[in-house]
Coordinates of C-alpha atoms in Angstrom, one line a residue:
Chain A
M1 CA 10.5 29.3 8.0
S2 CA 11.0 33.0 8.2
L3 CA 7.9 34.0 6.2
A4 CA 5.5 36.4 7.8
N5 CA 2.8 33.8 7.5
P6 CA 4.1 30.3 8.0
L7 CA 1.0 28.8 6.4
Q8 CA 2.4 30.1 3.1
A9 CA 5.5 28.1 3.5
S10 CA 6.2 25.2 1.2
F11 CA 5.0 21.8 2.4
A12 CA 7.7 20.1 0.4
E13 CA 10.5 22.1 1.9
S14 CA 9.3 21.8 5.5
T15 CA 10.3 19.0 7.9
A16 CA 7.7 16.4 9.0
R17 CA 7.4 18.1 12.4
E18 CA 7.0 21.6 10.9
R19 CA 4.3 20.2 8.7
V20 CA 2.3 18.8 11.6
L21 CA 2.7 22.0 13.6
Q22 CA 1.4 24.2 10.8
L23 CA -1.4 21.8 9.7
L24 CA -3.0 21.6 13.2
D25 CA -4.5 24.3 15.3
A26 CA -1.7 26.4 16.9
G27 CA -0.4 24.8 20.1
S28 CA -2.7 21.8 20.0
F29 CA -0.2 19.1 18.9
T30 CA 1.1 16.5 21.4
E31 CA 3.7 14.0 20.0
I32 CA 3.6 10.4 21.2
L33 CA 7.0 8.5 21.4
G34 CA 8.8 11.6 20.1
P35 CA 12.6 11.8 19.7
S36 CA 13.2 11.9 23.5
A37 CA 11.7 8.5 23.9
R38 CA 14.4 7.2 21.6
V39 CA 12.4 4.3 20.1
M40 CA 14.7 3.4 17.3
S41 CA 15.1 0.8 14.6
P42 CA 16.6 -2.4 15.9
H43 CA 18.1 -3.3 12.5
L44 CA 20.0 -0.3 11.1
S45 CA 23.1 -0.3 13.4
Q46 CA 24.2 -3.7 12.2
L47 CA 24.4 -2.3 8.7
G48 CA 26.4 0.7 9.9
V49 CA 23.5 3.0 8.9
P50 CA 22.7 5.9 11.2
S51 CA 19.4 5.6 13.2
S52 CA 16.9 8.3 14.0
F53 CA 15.5 9.0 17.5
D54 CA 12.0 8.9 16.0
D55 CA 12.6 6.3 13.3
G56 CA 11.5 8.9 10.7
V57 CA 7.9 9.3 11.6
V58 CA 6.1 11.8 13.9
V59 CA 2.8 10.6 15.4
G60 CA 0.5 12.3 17.9
E61 CA -2.8 14.0 18.5
G62 CA -4.1 17.5 18.3
R63 CA -7.0 19.6 16.9
L64 CA -8.0 20.8 13.5
G65 CA -10.6 23.5 13.4
G66 CA -11.2 22.7 17.0
Q67 CA -12.0 19.0 16.3
P68 CA -9.8 16.2 17.7
V69 CA -7.6 14.4 15.1
L70 CA -4.7 12.0 15.1
V71 CA -1.8 12.7 12.8
A72 CA 1.3 11.0 11.5
A73 CA 4.0 12.6 9.3
Q74 CA 6.8 10.7 7.6
E75 CA 10.2 12.4 7.4
G76 CA 11.4 12.0 3.8
E77 CA 14.9 13.2 4.8
F78 CA 15.4 10.0 6.9
M79 CA 15.8 7.0 4.6
G80 CA 13.3 8.4 2.1
G81 CA 10.5 7.9 4.5
G82 CA 10.9 4.2 4.2
V83 CA 8.7 2.0 6.5
G84 CA 10.7 -0.1 8.9
E85 CA 9.6 -2.2 11.9
V86 CA 9.4 0.7 14.4
H87 CA 8.2 3.3 11.9
G88 CA 5.4 1.0 10.8
A89 CA 4.5 0.1 14.3
K90 CA 4.1 3.8 15.2
L91 CA 1.6 4.2 12.4
V92 CA -0.2 1.0 13.3
G93 CA -0.4 2.1 16.9
L94 CA -1.9 5.5 15.8
F95 CA -4.7 3.7 13.9
Q96 CA -5.3 1.4 16.9
R97 CA -5.6 4.6 19.0
A98 CA -8.1 6.0 16.6
L99 CA -10.4 3.0 17.3
R100 CA -10.5 3.9 21.0
Q101 CA -10.6 7.7 20.6
R102 CA -12.8 8.1 17.5
P103 CA -11.2 11.3 16.3
A104 CA -12.7 13.4 13.4
A105 CA -10.0 12.0 11.2
V106 CA -6.6 10.3 11.1
L107 CA -4.3 12.4 8.9
V108 CA -1.2 10.8 7.3
L109 CA 1.3 13.2 5.8
A110 CA 2.8 10.5 3.6
E111 CA 6.3 10.9 2.2
S112 CA 7.8 7.5 1.5
G113 CA 9.5 5.2 -0.9
G114 CA 7.5 2.3 0.7
V115 CA 9.2 -0.6 2.4
R116 CA 12.5 0.4 4.0
L117 CA 14.8 -1.9 2.1
H118 CA 17.4 -1.9 4.9
E119 CA 14.8 -3.7 7.0
A120 CA 13.7 -5.8 4.1
N121 CA 11.4 -8.5 5.5
A122 CA 10.4 -6.7 8.6
G123 CA 9.6 -3.6 6.5
L124 CA 7.4 -5.5 4.2
I125 CA 5.3 -7.0 7.0
A126 CA 5.2 -3.6 8.6
V127 CA 3.7 -2.0 5.5
S128 CA 1.1 -4.7 5.4
E129 CA 0.2 -4.1 9.0
V130 CA -0.1 -0.4 8.3
M131 CA -2.6 -1.2 5.5
R132 CA -4.6 -3.5 7.7
A133 CA -4.7 -1.0 10.6
L134 CA -5.8 1.8 8.3
L135 CA -8.6 -0.4 6.8
A136 CA -9.8 -1.3 10.3
T137 CA -10.0 2.4 11.1
R138 CA -11.8 3.1 7.9
A139 CA -14.2 0.2 8.6
A140 CA -15.0 1.9 11.9
G141 CA -16.2 4.9 10.1
I142 CA -13.3 7.1 11.0
P143 CA -12.1 9.1 8.0
T144 CA -8.5 8.4 6.9
L145 CA -6.8 11.2 5.0
M146 CA -3.6 10.9 3.0
L147 CA -1.8 14.3 2.5
I148 CA 1.0 13.9 -0.1
G149 CA 3.3 16.8 -0.6
G150 CA 6.9 15.8 0.0
A151 CA 9.6 15.9 -2.5
N152 CA 10.1 12.1 -2.3
G153 CA 6.5 11.4 -3.2
C154 CA 4.5 8.4 -2.0
F155 CA 5.6 5.1 -3.6
G156 CA 5.7 1.4 -3.1
G157 CA 3.7 0.0 -0.2
M158 CA 2.7 3.5 0.9
G159 CA 1.4 4.2 -2.6
L160 CA -0.9 1.2 -2.1
V161 CA -1.8 2.4 1.5
A162 CA -2.7 5.8 0.1
R163 CA -5.2 4.4 -2.3
C164 CA -6.8 2.4 0.6
A165 CA -7.6 5.6 2.5
D166 CA -10.9 7.5 2.4
H167 CA -9.4 10.6 0.7
V168 CA -6.1 11.6 -1.0
V169 CA -4.9 15.2 -1.1
M170 CA -1.9 16.1 -3.2
S171 CA 0.1 19.1 -4.3
D172 CA 1.3 19.6 -7.8
A173 CA 4.8 19.2 -6.5
A174 CA 4.0 15.7 -5.2
R175 CA 4.0 12.3 -6.8
L176 CA 2.0 9.2 -6.1
S177 CA 2.6 5.8 -7.7
M178 CA 4.0 2.3 -7.2
S179 CA 7.6 1.8 -8.6
G180 CA 10.0 4.7 -8.7
P181 CA 11.4 5.6 -12.1
E182 CA 14.9 4.5 -11.1
V183 CA 13.7 1.0 -10.4
I184 CA 11.8 0.8 -13.7
E185 CA 14.8 2.3 -15.6
S186 CA 17.2 -0.2 -14.1
S187 CA 14.8 -3.0 -14.9
H188 CA 13.9 -2.2 -18.5
G189 CA 16.3 0.5 -19.6
V190 CA 16.3 4.2 -20.1
E191 CA 14.0 3.9 -23.2
E192 CA 11.3 2.5 -21.0
F193 CA 11.5 5.2 -18.4
D194 CA 14.2 7.9 -18.2
A195 CA 14.4 8.6 -14.5
K196 CA 16.4 11.8 -15.2
D197 CA 13.7 13.3 -17.4
R198 CA 12.0 15.3 -14.6
A199 CA 9.2 16.6 -16.9
L200 CA 8.4 13.0 -17.9
V201 CA 8.5 11.7 -14.3
W202 CA 6.2 14.5 -13.1
R203 CA 3.6 14.2 -15.8
T204 CA 3.5 10.4 -15.4
T205 CA 3.1 10.3 -11.6
G206 CA 2.7 13.9 -10.4
G207 CA -0.2 15.6 -8.7
K208 CA -1.7 17.2 -11.8
H209 CA -2.0 13.9 -13.6
R210 CA -3.3 12.1 -10.6
Y211 CA -5.9 14.8 -10.1
L212 CA -7.0 14.8 -13.7
M213 CA -7.3 11.0 -13.5
G214 CA -9.2 11.2 -10.2
D215 CA -6.5 9.3 -8.3
C216 CA -6.4 12.2 -5.8
D217 CA -9.5 14.0 -4.6
V218 CA -8.1 17.4 -4.0
L219 CA -5.2 19.2 -5.7
V220 CA -3.6 22.0 -3.7
D221 CA -0.7 24.4 -4.0
D222 CA 2.6 23.5 -2.3
Q223 CA 1.7 25.4 0.8
L224 CA 1.1 24.2 4.4
G225 CA -2.0 26.4 4.6
A226 CA -3.5 24.9 1.5
F227 CA -3.1 21.4 2.9
R228 CA -4.7 22.5 6.2
E229 CA -7.6 24.0 4.4
A230 CA -8.1 20.8 2.3
A231 CA -8.0 18.6 5.4
L232 CA -10.5 20.8 7.2
Q233 CA -13.0 20.3 4.4
L234 CA -12.6 16.5 4.7
L235 CA -13.1 16.1 8.4
G236 CA -15.9 13.7 9.3
Q237 CA -16.4 12.6 5.7
A238 CA -16.0 8.8 5.8
R239 CA -16.4 6.8 2.6
P240 CA -17.8 3.4 3.6
L241 CA -16.3 0.4 1.8
T242 CA -19.4 -1.3 0.2
L243 CA -19.9 -3.8 -2.7
E244 CA -21.6 -1.0 -4.6
A245 CA -18.7 1.4 -4.1
L246 CA -16.1 -1.3 -5.2
E247 CA -18.2 -2.3 -8.2
Q248 CA -18.2 1.4 -9.3
E249 CA -14.4 1.6 -8.7
H250 CA -14.0 -1.6 -10.7
A251 CA -16.0 -0.2 -13.6
L252 CA -14.0 3.0 -13.5
L253 CA -10.7 1.1 -13.6
A254 CA -11.9 -1.1 -16.4
A255 CA -13.0 1.9 -18.4
R256 CA -9.7 3.6 -17.8
L257 CA -7.9 0.6 -19.2
A258 CA -10.2 0.5 -22.2
D259 CA -10.1 4.2 -22.9
H260 CA -6.4 5.0 -22.2
G261 CA -4.6 1.7 -22.1
D262 CA -2.9 2.4 -25.4
C263 CA -1.7 5.9 -24.4
A264 CA 2.1 6.3 -24.5
D265 CA 2.1 9.5 -22.5
A266 CA 0.1 11.5 -20.0
V267 CA -0.5 14.2 -22.6
D268 CA -2.4 11.6 -24.7
I269 CA -4.6 10.8 -21.8
W270 CA -5.3 14.4 -21.1
R271 CA -6.3 14.9 -24.7
H272 CA -8.6 11.8 -24.4
L273 CA -10.2 13.5 -21.4
G274 CA -11.2 16.4 -23.6
I275 CA -8.6 18.9 -22.6
P276 CA -8.1 21.1 -25.7
D277 CA -4.5 22.2 -25.2
A278 CA -3.2 19.2 -23.3
P279 CA 0.5 19.9 -23.5
S280 CA 0.0 23.2 -21.7
V281 CA -1.3 21.5 -18.5
V282 CA 2.3 21.1 -17.3
N283 CA 2.6 24.9 -17.1
L284 CA -0.7 25.5 -15.2
D285 CA -0.8 26.1 -11.4
A286 CA -3.0 24.0 -9.2
A287 CA -6.0 26.4 -9.3
D288 CA -6.0 26.4 -13.1
V289 CA -5.9 22.6 -13.2
R290 CA -8.9 22.5 -10.8
L291 CA -10.8 24.9 -13.1
L292 CA -9.8 22.8 -16.1
K293 CA -11.1 19.6 -14.6
H294 CA -14.3 21.2 -13.6
A295 CA -14.8 22.6 -17.1
V296 CA -14.0 19.1 -18.7
Q297 CA -16.6 17.5 -16.3
E298 CA -19.2 20.1 -17.1
G299 CA -18.5 19.6 -20.8
A300 CA -19.0 15.9 -20.4
Q301 CA -22.6 16.4 -19.0
P302 CA -25.4 15.9 -21.5
Chain B
M1 CA 5.4 -26.4 -6.4
I2 CA 3.5 -25.9 -9.6
W3 CA -0.2 -25.2 -9.4
T4 CA -1.2 -28.3 -11.2
D5 CA 0.4 -30.4 -8.5
L6 CA -0.8 -28.1 -5.7
L7 CA -4.5 -28.3 -6.3
P8 CA -4.7 -32.2 -6.3
G9 CA -2.7 -32.0 -3.0
L10 CA -5.3 -29.7 -1.5
F11 CA -8.5 -31.0 -3.0
G12 CA -7.9 -34.3 -4.8
E13 CA -10.1 -34.3 -7.9
H14 CA -12.5 -31.9 -6.3
H15 CA -11.4 -28.7 -8.0
Q16 CA -12.5 -26.7 -11.0
V17 CA -9.7 -24.2 -11.2
S18 CA -8.5 -23.1 -14.6
R19 CA -5.8 -21.0 -15.9
E20 CA -6.3 -17.9 -18.1
G21 CA -2.8 -16.5 -18.9
E22 CA -1.2 -16.1 -15.5
L23 CA -4.5 -15.9 -13.7
L24 CA -5.8 -18.9 -11.7
R25 CA -9.5 -18.9 -11.0
G26 CA -12.2 -21.3 -10.1
T27 CA -13.8 -23.3 -7.3
A28 CA -12.9 -26.3 -5.2
Q29 CA -14.5 -28.5 -2.6
L30 CA -13.2 -29.3 0.9
D31 CA -15.4 -31.6 3.1
G32 CA -18.3 -30.8 0.7
R33 CA -17.9 -27.1 1.2
T34 CA -17.1 -24.9 -1.8
L35 CA -14.2 -22.5 -1.8
A36 CA -13.4 -19.8 -4.3
V37 CA -9.8 -20.0 -5.6
V38 CA -8.0 -16.9 -7.0
G39 CA -4.4 -16.6 -7.7
T40 CA -1.5 -16.3 -10.2
T41 CA 1.1 -18.6 -11.6
D42 CA 4.4 -18.5 -13.6
H43 CA 5.9 -16.0 -11.1
A44 CA 3.4 -13.5 -12.6
A45 CA 4.3 -9.8 -12.8
I46 CA 1.2 -8.1 -11.4
G47 CA 0.3 -5.4 -13.9
I48 CA -3.0 -3.5 -14.0
E49 CA -4.8 -6.1 -16.0
L50 CA -3.9 -9.0 -13.7
A51 CA -4.8 -7.0 -10.6
L52 CA -8.1 -6.1 -12.1
A53 CA -8.8 -9.7 -13.1
Q54 CA -8.2 -10.9 -9.6
A55 CA -10.3 -8.2 -8.2
R56 CA -13.2 -9.3 -10.5
A57 CA -12.9 -12.8 -9.2
V58 CA -13.1 -11.7 -5.6
L59 CA -16.0 -9.3 -6.2
D60 CA -17.9 -12.0 -8.1
T61 CA -17.5 -14.2 -5.1
V62 CA -18.7 -11.5 -2.7
R63 CA -21.7 -10.7 -4.9
D64 CA -22.8 -14.2 -5.9
H65 CA -21.7 -16.4 -3.1
P66 CA -21.9 -14.6 0.3
G67 CA -19.7 -16.2 2.9
R68 CA -17.9 -18.5 0.5
P69 CA -14.3 -18.9 1.8
I70 CA -11.6 -17.6 -0.6
L71 CA -8.1 -19.2 -1.1
L72 CA -5.5 -16.9 -2.6
L73 CA -2.7 -18.7 -4.3
V74 CA 0.4 -16.6 -4.5
D75 CA 3.2 -16.9 -7.1
T76 CA 4.4 -13.5 -8.2
Q77 CA 7.6 -11.7 -9.0
G78 CA 5.9 -8.5 -7.7
Q79 CA 4.4 -5.6 -9.5
R80 CA 5.0 -5.1 -13.2
L81 CA 7.8 -2.6 -13.7
R82 CA 6.6 -0.6 -16.7
R83 CA 6.0 3.1 -17.2
R84 CA 2.5 2.4 -18.7
D85 CA 1.4 0.8 -15.5
E86 CA 2.6 3.8 -13.5
L87 CA 0.9 6.2 -15.9
L88 CA -2.4 4.4 -15.5
G89 CA -2.1 4.3 -11.7
I90 CA -1.1 0.7 -11.0
N91 CA -1.1 1.5 -7.2
R92 CA -4.8 2.2 -7.5
Y93 CA -5.4 -1.1 -9.4
M94 CA -3.5 -3.1 -6.8
A95 CA -5.1 -1.2 -3.9
H96 CA -8.5 -2.0 -5.5
L97 CA -7.6 -5.7 -5.4
G98 CA -6.7 -5.3 -1.7
L99 CA -9.9 -3.4 -1.0
C100 CA -12.0 -6.2 -2.6
I101 CA -10.3 -8.8 -0.4
E102 CA -10.8 -6.5 2.6
L103 CA -14.5 -6.2 1.7
A104 CA -14.8 -10.0 1.5
R105 CA -13.2 -10.2 5.0
Q106 CA -15.6 -7.6 6.4
R107 CA -18.6 -9.5 5.0
G108 CA -17.6 -12.7 6.7
H109 CA -15.7 -14.6 4.0
R110 CA -12.7 -16.4 5.4
V111 CA -9.7 -15.5 3.3
I112 CA -6.6 -17.6 3.4
G113 CA -3.4 -16.8 1.5
L114 CA -0.9 -19.5 0.5
V115 CA 2.5 -18.7 -1.0
Y116 CA 3.1 -21.9 -3.0
D117 CA 6.1 -20.7 -5.0
Q118 CA 7.4 -17.2 -4.7
A119 CA 6.2 -13.9 -3.4
L120 CA 7.7 -10.4 -4.0
S121 CA 6.7 -7.2 -2.3
G122 CA 4.2 -5.3 -4.3
G123 CA 2.3 -8.3 -5.7
F124 CA 2.1 -9.8 -2.2
I125 CA 0.9 -6.8 -0.1
T126 CA -2.5 -6.7 -1.7
S127 CA -3.0 -10.5 -2.0
G128 CA -1.7 -13.0 0.5
L129 CA -0.6 -10.4 3.1
I130 CA -4.1 -8.9 3.3
A131 CA -5.8 -12.3 3.9
D132 CA -7.1 -13.2 7.3
A133 CA -3.9 -15.3 7.6
C134 CA -1.1 -16.2 5.1
Y135 CA 0.6 -19.6 5.0
A136 CA 3.4 -20.9 2.8
L137 CA 4.9 -24.1 1.5
P138 CA 8.3 -24.8 3.0
E139 CA 10.1 -24.5 -0.3
A140 CA 8.5 -21.1 -1.1
E141 CA 10.5 -17.9 -1.1
I142 CA 9.4 -14.4 -0.1
R143 CA 11.5 -11.4 -1.1
V144 CA 11.2 -7.7 -0.9
M145 CA 13.3 -6.9 -4.0
R146 CA 15.9 -8.6 -6.1
L147 CA 19.4 -8.1 -4.7
P148 CA 20.9 -6.0 -7.6
A149 CA 18.0 -3.5 -7.4
M150 CA 18.2 -3.5 -3.6
A151 CA 21.9 -2.8 -3.8
R152 CA 21.3 0.1 -6.0
V153 CA 18.6 1.7 -3.8
T154 CA 20.3 1.0 -0.5
K155 CA 23.8 1.7 -1.7
I156 CA 24.9 -1.4 0.1
D157 CA 27.3 -3.6 -1.8
E158 CA 25.5 -6.5 -3.5
A159 CA 28.0 -9.1 -2.1
R160 CA 27.3 -7.8 1.4
L161 CA 23.5 -8.1 0.8
A162 CA 24.0 -11.6 -0.5
A163 CA 25.9 -12.5 2.7
L164 CA 23.2 -11.0 4.8
A165 CA 20.6 -13.0 2.9
E166 CA 22.5 -16.1 3.9
S167 CA 22.6 -15.4 7.6
N168 CA 20.3 -12.5 8.6
P169 CA 16.6 -13.3 9.1
V170 CA 15.6 -9.8 8.1
F171 CA 17.2 -10.2 4.7
A172 CA 16.9 -13.9 4.0
P173 CA 14.2 -15.0 1.6
G174 CA 13.4 -18.3 3.4
V175 CA 9.8 -18.5 4.6
E176 CA 10.9 -19.8 8.1
N177 CA 12.0 -16.2 8.8
Y178 CA 8.6 -15.0 7.8
V179 CA 7.1 -17.4 10.3
A180 CA 9.4 -16.2 13.0
M181 CA 8.5 -12.6 12.3
G182 CA 4.8 -13.4 12.2
G183 CA 4.2 -12.5 8.6
V184 CA 3.4 -16.1 7.7
R185 CA 1.3 -17.9 10.2
A186 CA 2.6 -21.4 9.6
L187 CA 4.2 -23.6 6.9
W188 CA 2.1 -26.3 5.4
R189 CA 3.9 -29.7 5.3
G190 CA 2.5 -33.1 4.5
D191 CA -1.3 -33.3 4.4
L192 CA -2.2 -30.0 2.8
A193 CA -6.0 -30.6 3.0
A194 CA -5.8 -31.0 6.7
Q195 CA -3.9 -27.8 7.1
L196 CA -6.3 -25.8 4.9
R197 CA -9.1 -27.3 7.0
E198 CA -7.5 -26.2 10.2
A199 CA -6.7 -22.7 8.7
L200 CA -10.3 -22.2 7.8
A201 CA -11.3 -23.1 11.3
Q202 CA -8.6 -21.4 13.2
A203 CA -7.2 -18.4 11.3
P204 CA -7.7 -15.1 13.2
I205 CA -9.8 -12.4 11.7
T206 CA -7.9 -9.6 13.4
D207 CA -4.2 -8.9 12.7
E208 CA -2.1 -11.0 15.0
R209 CA 1.1 -10.8 13.2
A210 CA 3.0 -8.4 15.4
R211 CA 2.1 -10.4 18.5
D212 CA 3.1 -13.6 16.8
G213 CA 6.4 -12.0 15.8
A214 CA 7.1 -11.0 19.4
E215 CA 6.2 -14.4 20.8
R216 CA 8.3 -16.2 18.2
G217 CA 11.2 -13.9 18.8
G218 CA 11.6 -12.8 15.1
R219 CA 10.2 -9.3 15.4
R220 CA 10.5 -8.0 18.9
L221 CA 9.5 -4.4 18.8
A222 CA 6.5 -4.0 16.5
A223 CA 3.8 -5.1 18.9
E224 CA 5.2 -3.2 21.9
V225 CA 5.7 0.0 20.0
A226 CA 2.2 -0.1 18.5
Q227 CA 0.7 -0.7 21.9
R228 CA 2.7 2.1 23.4
V229 CA 1.3 4.5 20.8
A230 CA -2.3 3.2 21.1
Q231 CA -2.3 3.2 24.9
H232 CA -0.5 6.5 25.6
P233 CA -2.5 8.7 27.9
A234 CA -4.7 11.1 26.1
Q235 CA -4.2 14.9 26.4
A236 CA -7.1 16.8 27.9

């Protein structure tokens, strides 16, 4: 990162450790079980697959706007950010730490394909443990924030974990969903989902679509400083899990199915949402998409 | 086991569970106490509609019958692999199901998961795996992904993966491995009603799976690593 202002650097093109360092207040980050601790996967060597000294996730504590926070960042360059036994346990431990320390938030810079398939069963259980640990933290009133901006997106079990958190922040370069396009294509053919059609992939699962649908709360530019600013705004803002809140969520999801369930493409949904020139959304930057959503919501008021 | 054999094994004649498509929903009585039963059958692919229908059943139980135990019956081939589901945000629909179960747990409902046939990854994380405790029948199978797809993603030869699934507990689909790793609390053999009764009385409400995995020798590092992160001395 040779830019004069590192906060303007691309989130997507930075490493997990660079992201953490720029997101938090300068000099405040302390890593826990960092690479020198060499806590590594017990499963990869038997497959002849290289291990990583940090098992692909950075965890630790620091400050954001002067307030104490805990933070985790998944490294998409190592096994696509997949969650294995150790990787998952580091995330679980961070949430358990939050219950003792009561920070202003736990930030998860998620970049992951979900379960690390090389650790199959152990990875699946680990993802479930991460979800339970996040929910225990959320239940204690400690805000959990998912910041999604990596090139690999946030999929599979981590796509589920993301939607269990209090808040989701995405960049327009990021994706959030369940099954990757390659898996769907290999299951039902290229007519179902052409994984090589990048425009189709991004408008189906990318940040702009997720923001317009309300699946992420904040849409930012692909800049470290923009993620930092969004996280600062969300500190201390817990969203309690209540019957009323889940009834509202249920009504929203039922209405979405009724309103858009027959849409073949994101552009059709955007048109349904009242966006006049729906095909042009793909060319807008994050700020314009935010204005557009605001305008649509204003227009929907009686 | 098919669900029409499973329910008499658990409850005798004392159940009112019906099937709507691939959804199982209803109530049952054990020792005079009513349970809510929610689940799927026919190796259901969990799409947005089925996730929402299960969430409705859980929410209705929380709203109308505070404290009523919930039994989740798992038989799924995983999440539905369609572009439409991704477009509409299937991860949010499935997470919603998970959050409804979490809400039930937080409000004092005992939630027991039972894999009675097969479980696959996505459909399992927000059902049986988010219960207080998850159990399985001995003949059930739990997989992360089918081997051809796994071979494509991992770039490991399918024949090698098949060999690993025969011998390596991390890859094998047998539920015994899940017991050893702590992901499944126990297998139910013989008197199913007695084991459900015991689960309702004994299942932990906190997540004990990493500790179980360490004690049983199937997953040695998870509990220790989590504890090291949680207990690491704080910086001033």
